[in-house]
Amino acid sequence: MTGIRLDGTAVDVSEGVSLLAAVRGAGVELPALCHDDRFAPAGSCRTCLVRADGRIVASCVTPAAPGATVEVTADDLRALRREAVEVIVSALPPRALAPGNRTELARVCRSLGIGPETATGPGDRGGDDSHPYVHLDRDLCIACGRCVRMCADVQGTFALTLVGRGADTVVAPGTGGPWAQSDCVACGGCVDSCPTGAIFEPGPVPGLTSASPDDPATSTRTRTTCGYCGVGCTLDVVTEDGAIAAVLPARDGPVNRGHACVKGRFARGYRTSPERLTRPLLRRGGRLEPVGWDEALHHIAHGLRAAVQEGGPDAVAAISSARATNEENYLLQKFMRVVIGTNSVDNCSRLCHSPSAAGLMATFGLPGGTDTFDDVERSDCLLVVGANPAEAHPVVGARLLQRVLQGARLVVADPRAVGLATHADVHLRPRPGTNVALFHGLAHVLLAEDLVDHAFLRDRAAGLPELAELLADYPPDRVAALTGVPAADLVAAARLYGRAERPAIVYGLGVTEHLHGTDGVRALANLAVLRGAVGTGRGFGVNPLRGQNNVQGASDMGALPDVLPGYGKVTDRAVRARAEEVWGVPVPDRPGLRIPEMFAAARAGRLRALWVVGEDVCATDPDANRVAQALAACPLVVCNELFLSETARHADVVLPAASWLEKDGTFVNFDRRFQRVRPAVAPPGEARSDFEIVHAVASAMDADLGCPDPAAALAECARLTPLFAGLSHQRLDREGAVPWPCPDPVRPGEATLYQERFATSDGRAHLAATPYLPPGEQPDDQYPLILVTGRRWAHYNSGSMTRRGGNLALDPADHLDVHPDDAARYGLFDGEPATVTSRHGHARLLTRIGVETAPGQVFCAFHFPASGVNRLTSDHADTVTSCPEYKVTAVRLTAGDGPA
Ligand code: SF4
């Protein structure tokens, strides 16, 4: 801290801050129309003038020097600032300061006594309302450039520019033409930063979303956590008259820092969709009909009792949800174990990051990422593997790109040339299914060129001799033959990672969704261990990007068939005893069924009741035809859902559920932070939270699960496991975000793991010497191409939320990305239909020709269940965890939408 004198009063300020920050920090209002503390100051608008040591300066670009004497409120300074603002305002049309306008400019004018009569500009420049979420009123643009810098410096999209000269300067999409056809990815940063409302989110309240929105007199803000991806952005939901008026990124959000993406920021149209389920549905005579809650619950209770009577407790299974809160997951697994008496509860991490949990646990001892994402800010080399964060985790993608633009080196390993790959120093494009060989090739170079940390390997790792022996078989030339990655690129990448002082590994589903996904995670983790870049503070370890909002938390809460909350094994007597003490009943000791095993048991007639909470398994699980067969064969299928999804259509009872904007609890994000989720609005009609639904089903079975509210559920979970013992809603309300492990209520959680020892039985990191094995699916003459599936930026998962609302206009159809060579070979044309056929089914999509996808490979997402993408994927699955091999499916293509 340092001291300055502010209008005669001594104040302490942090070293290095600007005078603007110092003045505002002291609670003194000071306009700064070209400034936003999310990016570097420009000092161009002259509205923040102060006097420092006798000189008039722009406070945003002037550091608060120790001992400085600063004047802010003197009449002459106020007059100067007023003059600067008046000049700006005089060019604007009267509506810029219309009564009720809540923009930053309107507030500044009010504070300086500038009235609407000052705004006398002609207002003839027109607007652009081509985009569903971002509209432009050119007449209100003051060319402050905040939007342009937000887009470039924070979002990293560079979609905007200032065009024109002098007073005619105005913001425009860099591509020219309408906004909707620009490179804009609708993160909303320009909307939030624009001080005048020139760029705005269409809505009933002018200026509501501008810069420092909301008027406490009329708006209510609810602080919550985004319910889309696993980044866990902190959001403020602004409501007016009980309806959501805006969802704004919180400036003090620990991960997002005032940024968001098109999903969290805008995609809420689904909430009020007329297709939203508002009453329970019960199948009668083959049709789903609306019924009251009592009747639906009675039917479920009767069906569950009958299933247990006929087949025992293991004839019942539940699929919990990575979209649901921790408390809902906790309660559902407790219901299955305590009321039904089975461990057959699983969650959709089975389909995405179960290999991460297994692989990270085996190597390091805990099933989460090794570091806090904040550490990435210090990394000097990023290795981004099998992930496209620019689309799937946009806020993380933007922060990674910022780091690269600041000078960090970047290696991307991904078959496709998308997102960050265009900024990479080296882009490795392995053939899908060859990750393990690729990682061993990198490790081979690290060892061969002595780019390893000998002291770390000696003191803190195990398994080096076995790994070294294995790696002898993975020289660059052989790895090049296995993976298709040129040997020189492999060596260059290994040297970048190996010579960095603080290397970071960030990875995604391109590592896990393979036949040998767990081996992939372990082989990737080997690199960090060889470099001593984990548990030492000298790197950002190994960190998975989680897909759905609470995929980490669903597993943390024990919604898994082999572990209880906190990952204690159900086969461990001491672990069960601890749960039994809290729950007061015996806990079954035999691991339950995994999701694919549940479907197999249903098809075989052994599973007699399945409860699916918030997952559209018919759309998102592989080999969808056989999933549908399983649901058809199961005598009772219960489904909690927002909409009549494909899965709900197969159910016997459908229960209307609340969305993330309507419920209370917590999520755990990708870097293990517990964060609060709070209801901003009420669910529609008779919809209930999954927490209430699980309680209601338990009551219908004459059982009492205790923990009457989500806070009590987390408190009970904290009593079960040391990993979460220090967590509570009260603490999270106070502190915002707390990472696990958190064994102590008065000490911080561990953001960076393994600083003293690894959590393995011997305290060492375990290198894995697992050989490369080929993928389950191989192309042949009949199916000559490899299909990779993944995500698109505008959509989320099965698309049930993002297809209902403005995001559909941004990305209206399922596309198949095809390389021009393959398009020519198979007679496909851009925008025309193509039929994709695999050994398991077929799907129809629209062709999109481009070079992002390598020859011999095609790519599509799974956001439009109607196109049937998951009828294509096989039931091959990771040999350790049963995670499906989504990333490798052999297919053939035919033009048109006729039979393949
Ligand atoms: Fe943030 Fe992910 Fe939500 Fe986008 S979807 S706002 S990146 S948490």
CSV table of N, CA and C in Angstrom, one decimal, residues 143-274:
chain,number,residue,atom,x,y,z
A,143,ALA,N,-17.9,6.7,-30.1
A,143,ALA,CA,-16.5,6.2,-30.5
A,143,ALA,C,-15.5,6.2,-29.4
A,144,CYS,N,-16.0,5.8,-28.2
A,144,CYS,CA,-15.1,5.6,-27.1
A,144,CYS,C,-14.2,4.4,-27.3
A,145,GLY,N,-14.6,3.5,-28.1
A,145,GLY,CA,-13.8,2.3,-28.4
A,145,GLY,C,-13.8,1.2,-27.3
A,146,ARG,N,-14.7,1.3,-26.3
A,146,ARG,CA,-14.8,0.3,-25.3
A,146,ARG,C,-15.2,-1.0,-25.9
A,147,CYS,N,-16.2,-1.0,-26.7
A,147,CYS,CA,-16.7,-2.2,-27.3
A,147,CYS,C,-15.5,-2.9,-28.1
A,148,VAL,N,-14.8,-2.1,-28.9
A,148,VAL,CA,-13.7,-2.7,-29.7
A,148,VAL,C,-12.7,-3.4,-28.8
A,149,ARG,N,-12.3,-2.7,-27.7
A,149,ARG,CA,-11.3,-3.3,-26.9
A,149,ARG,C,-11.8,-4.5,-26.1
A,150,MET,N,-13.1,-4.4,-25.7
A,150,MET,CA,-13.7,-5.6,-25.0
A,150,MET,C,-13.6,-6.8,-25.9
A,151,CYS,N,-13.9,-6.6,-27.2
A,151,CYS,CA,-14.0,-7.7,-28.1
A,151,CYS,C,-12.5,-8.2,-28.4
A,152,ALA,N,-11.6,-7.3,-28.5
A,152,ALA,CA,-10.2,-7.7,-28.8
A,152,ALA,C,-9.5,-8.2,-27.5
A,153,ASP,N,-9.5,-7.4,-26.5
A,153,ASP,CA,-8.6,-7.6,-25.3
A,153,ASP,C,-9.2,-8.6,-24.3
A,154,VAL,N,-10.5,-8.7,-24.2
A,154,VAL,CA,-11.1,-9.7,-23.3
A,154,VAL,C,-11.6,-10.9,-24.0
A,155,GLN,N,-12.4,-10.7,-25.0
A,155,GLN,CA,-13.0,-11.9,-25.8
A,155,GLN,C,-12.0,-12.5,-26.8
A,156,GLY,N,-11.2,-11.6,-27.4
A,156,GLY,CA,-10.2,-12.1,-28.3
A,156,GLY,C,-10.7,-12.5,-29.7
A,157,THR,N,-11.9,-11.9,-30.0
A,157,THR,CA,-12.5,-12.2,-31.3
A,157,THR,C,-12.2,-11.2,-32.4
A,158,PHE,N,-11.9,-10.0,-32.0
A,158,PHE,CA,-11.5,-8.9,-32.9
A,158,PHE,C,-12.6,-8.7,-34.0
A,159,ALA,N,-13.8,-8.8,-33.6
A,159,ALA,CA,-14.9,-8.7,-34.5
A,159,ALA,C,-15.3,-7.2,-34.8
A,160,LEU,N,-14.9,-6.3,-34.0
A,160,LEU,CA,-15.4,-4.9,-34.1
A,160,LEU,C,-14.3,-3.9,-34.5
A,161,THR,N,-14.6,-2.8,-35.1
A,161,THR,CA,-13.7,-1.8,-35.4
A,161,THR,C,-14.4,-0.4,-35.4
A,162,LEU,N,-13.6,0.6,-35.4
A,162,LEU,CA,-14.2,2.0,-35.5
A,162,LEU,C,-14.0,2.4,-37.0
A,163,VAL,N,-15.1,2.9,-37.6
A,163,VAL,CA,-15.0,3.3,-39.0
A,163,VAL,C,-15.4,4.8,-39.1
A,164,GLY,N,-15.0,5.5,-40.1
A,164,GLY,CA,-15.4,6.9,-40.3
A,164,GLY,C,-14.3,7.8,-39.8
A,165,ARG,N,-14.5,9.1,-39.9
A,165,ARG,CA,-13.6,10.1,-39.4
A,165,ARG,C,-14.2,11.1,-38.5
A,166,GLY,N,-13.4,11.6,-37.6
A,166,GLY,CA,-13.9,12.7,-36.8
A,166,GLY,C,-15.2,12.4,-36.1
A,167,ALA,N,-16.1,13.4,-36.2
A,167,ALA,CA,-17.4,13.2,-35.5
A,167,ALA,C,-18.2,12.1,-36.1
A,168,ASP,N,-17.9,11.6,-37.3
A,168,ASP,CA,-18.7,10.5,-37.9
A,168,ASP,C,-18.1,9.2,-37.5
A,169,THR,N,-17.1,9.1,-36.7
A,169,THR,CA,-16.6,7.8,-36.3
A,169,THR,C,-17.6,7.0,-35.5
A,170,VAL,N,-17.7,5.7,-35.9
A,170,VAL,CA,-18.8,4.9,-35.3
A,170,VAL,C,-18.3,3.4,-35.3
A,171,VAL,N,-18.8,2.6,-34.4
A,171,VAL,CA,-18.4,1.2,-34.3
A,171,VAL,C,-19.1,0.5,-35.4
A,172,ALA,N,-18.4,-0.6,-35.9
A,172,ALA,CA,-19.0,-1.4,-37.0
A,172,ALA,C,-18.4,-2.8,-36.9
A,173,PRO,N,-19.0,-3.8,-37.4
A,173,PRO,CA,-18.4,-5.1,-37.5
A,173,PRO,C,-17.2,-5.0,-38.4
A,174,GLY,N,-16.1,-5.7,-38.1
A,174,GLY,CA,-14.9,-5.6,-38.9
A,174,GLY,C,-15.1,-6.2,-40.3
A,175,THR,N,-16.0,-7.1,-40.5
A,175,THR,CA,-16.2,-7.7,-41.8
A,175,THR,C,-17.1,-6.8,-42.7
A,176,GLY,N,-17.6,-5.7,-42.2
A,176,GLY,CA,-18.6,-4.9,-42.9
A,176,GLY,C,-19.9,-5.7,-42.9
A,177,GLY,N,-20.9,-5.2,-43.5
A,177,GLY,CA,-22.2,-5.9,-43.6
A,177,GLY,C,-22.9,-6.0,-42.2
A,178,PRO,N,-24.0,-6.7,-42.2
A,178,PRO,CA,-24.8,-6.8,-41.0
A,178,PRO,C,-24.1,-7.5,-39.8
A,179,TRP,N,-24.4,-7.1,-38.6
A,179,TRP,CA,-23.8,-7.7,-37.4
A,179,TRP,C,-24.0,-9.2,-37.4
A,180,ALA,N,-25.2,-9.7,-37.8
A,180,ALA,CA,-25.5,-11.1,-37.7
A,180,ALA,C,-24.5,-11.9,-38.6
A,181,GLN,N,-24.0,-11.3,-39.6
A,181,GLN,CA,-23.1,-12.1,-40.5
A,181,GLN,C,-21.6,-11.8,-40.1
A,182,SER,N,-21.3,-11.1,-39.0
A,182,SER,CA,-20.0,-10.8,-38.6
A,182,SER,C,-19.3,-11.9,-37.9
A,183,ASP,N,-18.1,-11.7,-37.4
A,183,ASP,CA,-17.4,-12.7,-36.6
A,183,ASP,C,-17.9,-12.8,-35.1
A,184,CYS,N,-18.8,-11.9,-34.8
A,184,CYS,CA,-19.3,-11.8,-33.4
A,184,CYS,C,-19.8,-13.1,-32.8
A,185,VAL,N,-19.3,-13.5,-31.6
A,185,VAL,CA,-19.7,-14.7,-31.0
A,185,VAL,C,-20.7,-14.4,-29.8
A,186,ALA,N,-21.2,-13.2,-29.8
A,186,ALA,CA,-22.2,-12.8,-28.8
A,186,ALA,C,-21.9,-13.1,-27.4
A,187,CYS,N,-20.6,-12.7,-27.0
A,187,CYS,CA,-20.3,-12.9,-25.6
A,187,CYS,C,-21.0,-11.8,-24.7
A,188,GLY,N,-21.4,-10.7,-25.4
A,188,GLY,CA,-22.1,-9.7,-24.7
A,188,GLY,C,-21.2,-8.6,-24.1
A,189,GLY,N,-19.9,-8.8,-24.3
A,189,GLY,CA,-18.9,-7.9,-23.7
A,189,GLY,C,-19.1,-6.5,-24.2
A,190,CYS,N,-19.4,-6.3,-25.5
A,190,CYS,CA,-19.6,-4.9,-26.0
A,190,CYS,C,-20.8,-4.3,-25.4
A,191,VAL,N,-21.9,-5.1,-25.3
A,191,VAL,CA,-23.1,-4.6,-24.7
A,191,VAL,C,-22.9,-4.1,-23.3
A,192,ASP,N,-22.1,-4.9,-22.5
A,192,ASP,CA,-21.9,-4.6,-21.1
A,192,ASP,C,-21.0,-3.4,-21.0
A,193,SER,N,-20.1,-3.2,-21.9
A,193,SER,CA,-19.1,-2.1,-21.8
A,193,SER,C,-19.6,-0.8,-22.3
A,194,CYS,N,-20.5,-0.8,-23.4
A,194,CYS,CA,-20.9,0.4,-24.0
A,194,CYS,C,-21.6,1.3,-23.0
A,195,PRO,N,-21.1,2.6,-22.9
A,195,PRO,CA,-21.6,3.5,-21.8
A,195,PRO,C,-22.9,4.2,-22.2
A,196,THR,N,-23.2,4.1,-23.5
A,196,THR,CA,-24.3,5.0,-24.0
A,196,THR,C,-25.6,4.2,-24.4
A,197,GLY,N,-25.5,2.9,-24.5
A,197,GLY,CA,-26.6,2.1,-25.0
A,197,GLY,C,-26.6,2.0,-26.6
A,198,ALA,N,-25.5,2.4,-27.2
A,198,ALA,CA,-25.4,2.3,-28.7
A,198,ALA,C,-25.4,0.9,-29.1
A,199,ILE,N,-24.7,0.0,-28.3
A,199,ILE,CA,-24.8,-1.4,-28.5
A,199,ILE,C,-25.6,-1.9,-27.3
A,200,PHE,N,-26.7,-2.6,-27.6
A,200,PHE,CA,-27.6,-3.0,-26.5
A,200,PHE,C,-28.3,-4.3,-26.8
A,201,GLU,N,-28.7,-4.9,-25.7
A,201,GLU,CA,-29.5,-6.1,-25.8
A,201,GLU,C,-31.0,-5.7,-25.9
A,202,PRO,N,-31.7,-6.1,-26.9
A,202,PRO,CA,-33.0,-5.7,-27.1
A,202,PRO,C,-33.9,-6.1,-25.8
A,203,GLY,N,-34.6,-5.1,-25.3
A,203,GLY,CA,-35.4,-5.4,-24.1
A,203,GLY,C,-36.2,-4.2,-23.8
A,204,PRO,N,-37.0,-4.3,-22.8
A,204,PRO,CA,-38.0,-3.2,-22.5
A,204,PRO,C,-37.3,-2.0,-21.8
A,205,VAL,N,-36.1,-2.2,-21.2
A,205,VAL,CA,-35.6,-1.1,-20.4
A,205,VAL,C,-34.4,-0.5,-21.1
A,206,PRO,N,-34.5,0.8,-21.6
A,206,PRO,CA,-33.3,1.4,-22.3
A,206,PRO,C,-32.1,1.5,-21.3
A,207,GLY,N,-31.0,1.0,-21.8
A,207,GLY,CA,-29.7,1.1,-21.0
A,207,GLY,C,-29.6,0.2,-19.9
A,208,LEU,N,-30.5,-0.7,-19.7
A,208,LEU,CA,-30.4,-1.6,-18.5
A,208,LEU,C,-29.1,-2.4,-18.5
A,209,THR,N,-28.7,-2.8,-19.7
A,209,THR,CA,-27.5,-3.7,-19.7
A,209,THR,C,-26.2,-2.9,-19.9
A,210,SER,N,-26.3,-1.6,-19.9
A,210,SER,CA,-25.1,-0.8,-20.2
A,210,SER,C,-24.2,-0.6,-19.0
A,211,ALA,N,-23.0,-1.0,-19.1
A,211,ALA,CA,-21.9,-0.7,-18.2
A,211,ALA,C,-22.1,-1.0,-16.7
A,212,SER,N,-22.8,-0.2,-16.0
A,212,SER,CA,-23.0,-0.4,-14.6
A,212,SER,C,-24.5,-0.5,-14.4
A,213,PRO,N,-25.2,-1.6,-14.8
A,213,PRO,CA,-26.6,-1.6,-15.0
A,213,PRO,C,-27.3,-1.6,-13.6
A,214,ASP,N,-28.5,-1.4,-13.7
A,214,ASP,CA,-29.6,-1.6,-12.7
A,214,ASP,C,-29.7,-0.5,-11.7
A,215,ASP,N,-30.9,-0.3,-11.5
A,215,ASP,CA,-31.3,0.8,-10.5
A,215,ASP,C,-31.9,0.1,-9.3
A,216,PRO,N,-31.2,0.1,-8.2
A,216,PRO,CA,-31.7,-0.6,-7.1
A,216,PRO,C,-33.1,-0.4,-6.7
A,217,ALA,N,-33.6,0.8,-7.1
A,217,ALA,CA,-35.0,1.1,-6.8
A,217,ALA,C,-36.0,0.2,-7.5
A,218,THR,N,-35.6,-0.2,-8.7
A,218,THR,CA,-36.6,-1.0,-9.5
A,218,THR,C,-36.2,-2.4,-9.8
A,219,SER,N,-34.8,-2.7,-9.8
A,219,SER,CA,-34.3,-4.0,-10.2
A,219,SER,C,-33.9,-4.8,-9.0
A,220,THR,N,-34.0,-6.1,-9.2
A,220,THR,CA,-33.4,-7.0,-8.2
A,220,THR,C,-32.3,-7.8,-8.8
A,221,ARG,N,-31.2,-7.9,-8.1
A,221,ARG,CA,-30.1,-8.7,-8.6
A,221,ARG,C,-30.0,-10.0,-7.8
A,222,THR,N,-29.8,-11.1,-8.5
A,222,THR,CA,-29.5,-12.4,-7.8
A,222,THR,C,-28.2,-12.9,-8.3
A,223,ARG,N,-27.3,-13.1,-7.4
A,223,ARG,CA,-26.0,-13.6,-7.8
A,223,ARG,C,-26.1,-15.1,-7.8
A,224,THR,N,-25.7,-15.7,-9.0
A,224,THR,CA,-25.7,-17.1,-9.2
A,224,THR,C,-24.6,-17.6,-10.0
A,225,THR,N,-24.6,-18.9,-10.4
A,225,THR,CA,-23.5,-19.5,-11.2
A,225,THR,C,-24.1,-20.1,-12.5
A,226,CYS,N,-23.5,-19.8,-13.6
A,226,CYS,CA,-24.0,-20.3,-14.9
A,226,CYS,C,-24.3,-21.7,-14.9
A,227,GLY,N,-25.5,-22.1,-15.5
A,227,GLY,CA,-25.9,-23.5,-15.5
A,227,GLY,C,-25.6,-24.2,-16.9
A,228,TYR,N,-24.7,-23.6,-17.7
A,228,TYR,CA,-24.3,-24.2,-18.9
A,228,TYR,C,-23.0,-25.0,-18.7
A,229,CYS,N,-21.9,-24.4,-19.1
A,229,CYS,CA,-20.7,-25.3,-19.1
A,229,CYS,C,-20.0,-25.3,-17.8
A,230,GLY,N,-18.9,-26.1,-17.7
A,230,GLY,CA,-18.2,-26.3,-16.4
A,230,GLY,C,-17.3,-25.1,-16.0
A,231,VAL,N,-17.2,-24.1,-16.8
A,231,VAL,CA,-16.3,-23.0,-16.4
A,231,VAL,C,-16.8,-22.4,-15.1
A,232,GLY,N,-18.1,-22.3,-15.0
A,232,GLY,CA,-18.7,-21.8,-13.7
A,232,GLY,C,-18.6,-20.3,-13.6
A,233,CYS,N,-19.1,-19.6,-14.6
A,233,CYS,CA,-19.1,-18.1,-14.6
A,233,CYS,C,-20.1,-17.6,-13.5
A,234,THR,N,-19.6,-16.6,-12.8
A,234,THR,CA,-20.5,-15.9,-11.8
A,234,THR,C,-21.4,-14.9,-12.6
A,235,LEU,N,-22.7,-15.0,-12.4
A,235,LEU,CA,-23.6,-14.1,-13.1
A,235,LEU,C,-24.5,-13.4,-12.1
A,236,ASP,N,-24.9,-12.2,-12.5
A,236,ASP,CA,-26.0,-11.5,-11.8
A,236,ASP,C,-27.2,-11.5,-12.6
A,237,VAL,N,-28.3,-12.0,-12.1
A,237,VAL,CA,-29.5,-12.0,-12.8
A,237,VAL,C,-30.4,-10.9,-12.4
A,238,VAL,N,-30.7,-10.0,-13.3
A,238,VAL,CA,-31.4,-8.8,-13.0
A,238,VAL,C,-32.9,-9.1,-13.3
A,239,THR,N,-33.8,-8.9,-12.3
A,239,THR,CA,-35.2,-9.2,-12.6
A,239,THR,C,-36.0,-7.9,-12.3
A,240,GLU,N,-37.0,-7.7,-13.1
A,240,GLU,CA,-37.9,-6.6,-13.0
A,240,GLU,C,-39.3,-7.2,-13.0
A,241,ASP,N,-40.1,-6.9,-12.0
A,241,ASP,CA,-41.5,-7.4,-11.9
A,241,ASP,C,-41.5,-8.9,-12.1
A,242,GLY,N,-40.6,-9.6,-11.5
A,242,GLY,CA,-40.6,-11.1,-11.4
A,242,GLY,C,-40.1,-11.7,-12.7
A,243,ALA,N,-39.7,-10.9,-13.7
A,243,ALA,CA,-39.2,-11.5,-15.0
A,243,ALA,C,-37.7,-11.2,-15.1
A,244,ILE,N,-37.0,-12.0,-15.8
A,244,ILE,CA,-35.6,-11.8,-16.0
A,244,ILE,C,-35.4,-10.7,-17.1
A,245,ALA,N,-34.7,-9.6,-16.7
A,245,ALA,CA,-34.5,-8.5,-17.6
A,245,ALA,C,-33.1,-8.6,-18.3
A,246,ALA,N,-32.2,-9.2,-17.5
A,246,ALA,CA,-30.8,-9.3,-18.1
A,246,ALA,C,-30.1,-10.3,-17.2
A,247,VAL,N,-29.1,-10.9,-17.8
A,247,VAL,CA,-28.1,-11.8,-17.1
A,247,VAL,C,-26.7,-11.2,-17.3
A,248,LEU,N,-26.1,-10.8,-16.3
A,248,LEU,CA,-24.8,-10.0,-16.5
A,248,LEU,C,-23.7,-10.7,-15.9
A,249,PRO,N,-22.5,-10.7,-16.5
A,249,PRO,CA,-21.3,-11.4,-15.9
A,249,PRO,C,-20.9,-10.5,-14.7
A,250,ALA,N,-20.6,-11.2,-13.6
A,250,ALA,CA,-20.1,-10.4,-12.4
A,250,ALA,C,-18.7,-10.0,-12.6
A,251,ARG,N,-18.4,-8.7,-12.3
A,251,ARG,CA,-17.0,-8.2,-12.5
A,251,ARG,C,-16.1,-9.0,-11.5
A,252,ASP,N,-16.6,-9.4,-10.3
A,252,ASP,CA,-15.8,-10.0,-9.3
A,252,ASP,C,-16.0,-11.5,-9.4
A,253,GLY,N,-16.5,-12.1,-10.5
A,253,GLY,CA,-16.6,-13.5,-10.7
A,253,GLY,C,-15.2,-14.1,-10.7
A,254,PRO,N,-14.9,-15.1,-9.9
A,254,PRO,CA,-13.5,-15.6,-9.7
A,254,PRO,C,-12.9,-16.2,-11.0
A,255,VAL,N,-13.8,-16.8,-11.8
A,255,VAL,CA,-13.2,-17.3,-13.1
A,255,VAL,C,-13.5,-16.4,-14.2
A,256,ASN,N,-14.7,-15.8,-14.3
A,256,ASN,CA,-15.0,-15.1,-15.5
A,256,ASN,C,-14.6,-13.6,-15.5
A,257,ARG,N,-14.5,-13.0,-14.3
A,257,ARG,CA,-14.0,-11.6,-14.2
A,257,ARG,C,-14.7,-10.7,-15.1
A,258,GLY,N,-16.0,-10.7,-15.1
A,258,GLY,CA,-16.8,-9.7,-15.9
A,258,GLY,C,-17.0,-10.2,-17.3
A,259,HIS,N,-16.8,-11.4,-17.6
A,259,HIS,CA,-17.0,-11.9,-19.0
A,259,HIS,C,-18.0,-13.1,-18.9
A,260,ALA,N,-18.5,-13.4,-20.1
A,260,ALA,CA,-19.4,-14.5,-20.2
A,260,ALA,C,-19.5,-15.0,-21.6
A,261,CYS,N,-20.3,-15.9,-22.0
A,261,CYS,CA,-20.5,-16.3,-23.4
A,261,CYS,C,-21.9,-16.2,-23.8
A,262,VAL,N,-22.2,-16.5,-25.0
A,262,VAL,CA,-23.5,-16.4,-25.6
A,262,VAL,C,-24.5,-17.2,-24.8
A,263,LYS,N,-24.1,-18.3,-24.2
A,263,LYS,CA,-25.1,-19.2,-23.5
A,263,LYS,C,-25.4,-18.6,-22.2
A,264,GLY,N,-24.5,-18.4,-21.3
A,264,GLY,CA,-24.8,-17.9,-20.0
A,264,GLY,C,-25.4,-16.5,-20.0
A,265,ARG,N,-24.9,-15.7,-21.0
A,265,ARG,CA,-25.2,-14.3,-21.0
A,265,ARG,C,-26.6,-14.0,-21.6
A,266,PHE,N,-27.0,-14.9,-22.7
A,266,PHE,CA,-28.2,-14.6,-23.4
A,266,PHE,C,-29.2,-15.7,-23.5
A,267,ALA,N,-28.7,-17.0,-23.5
A,267,ALA,CA,-29.6,-18.1,-23.8
A,267,ALA,C,-30.5,-18.5,-22.7
A,268,ARG,N,-31.5,-17.7,-22.5
A,268,ARG,CA,-32.5,-18.0,-21.5
A,268,ARG,C,-33.9,-18.1,-22.0
A,269,GLY,N,-34.1,-18.0,-23.3
A,269,GLY,CA,-35.4,-18.0,-24.0
A,269,GLY,C,-36.1,-19.3,-23.7
A,270,TYR,N,-35.4,-20.4,-23.5
A,270,TYR,CA,-36.0,-21.7,-23.2
A,270,TYR,C,-36.9,-21.6,-22.0
A,271,ARG,N,-36.5,-20.8,-21.0
A,271,ARG,CA,-37.2,-20.8,-19.7
A,271,ARG,C,-38.6,-20.5,-19.9
A,272,THR,N,-39.0,-19.6,-20.8
A,272,THR,CA,-40.4,-19.2,-20.9
A,272,THR,C,-41.0,-19.8,-22.2
A,273,SER,N,-40.3,-20.8,-22.8
A,273,SER,CA,-40.8,-21.4,-24.0
A,273,SER,C,-42.2,-22.1,-23.7
A,274,PRO,N,-43.1,-22.0,-24.7
A,274,PRO,CA,-44.4,-22.6,-24.5
A,274,PRO,C,-44.3,-24.2,-24.4
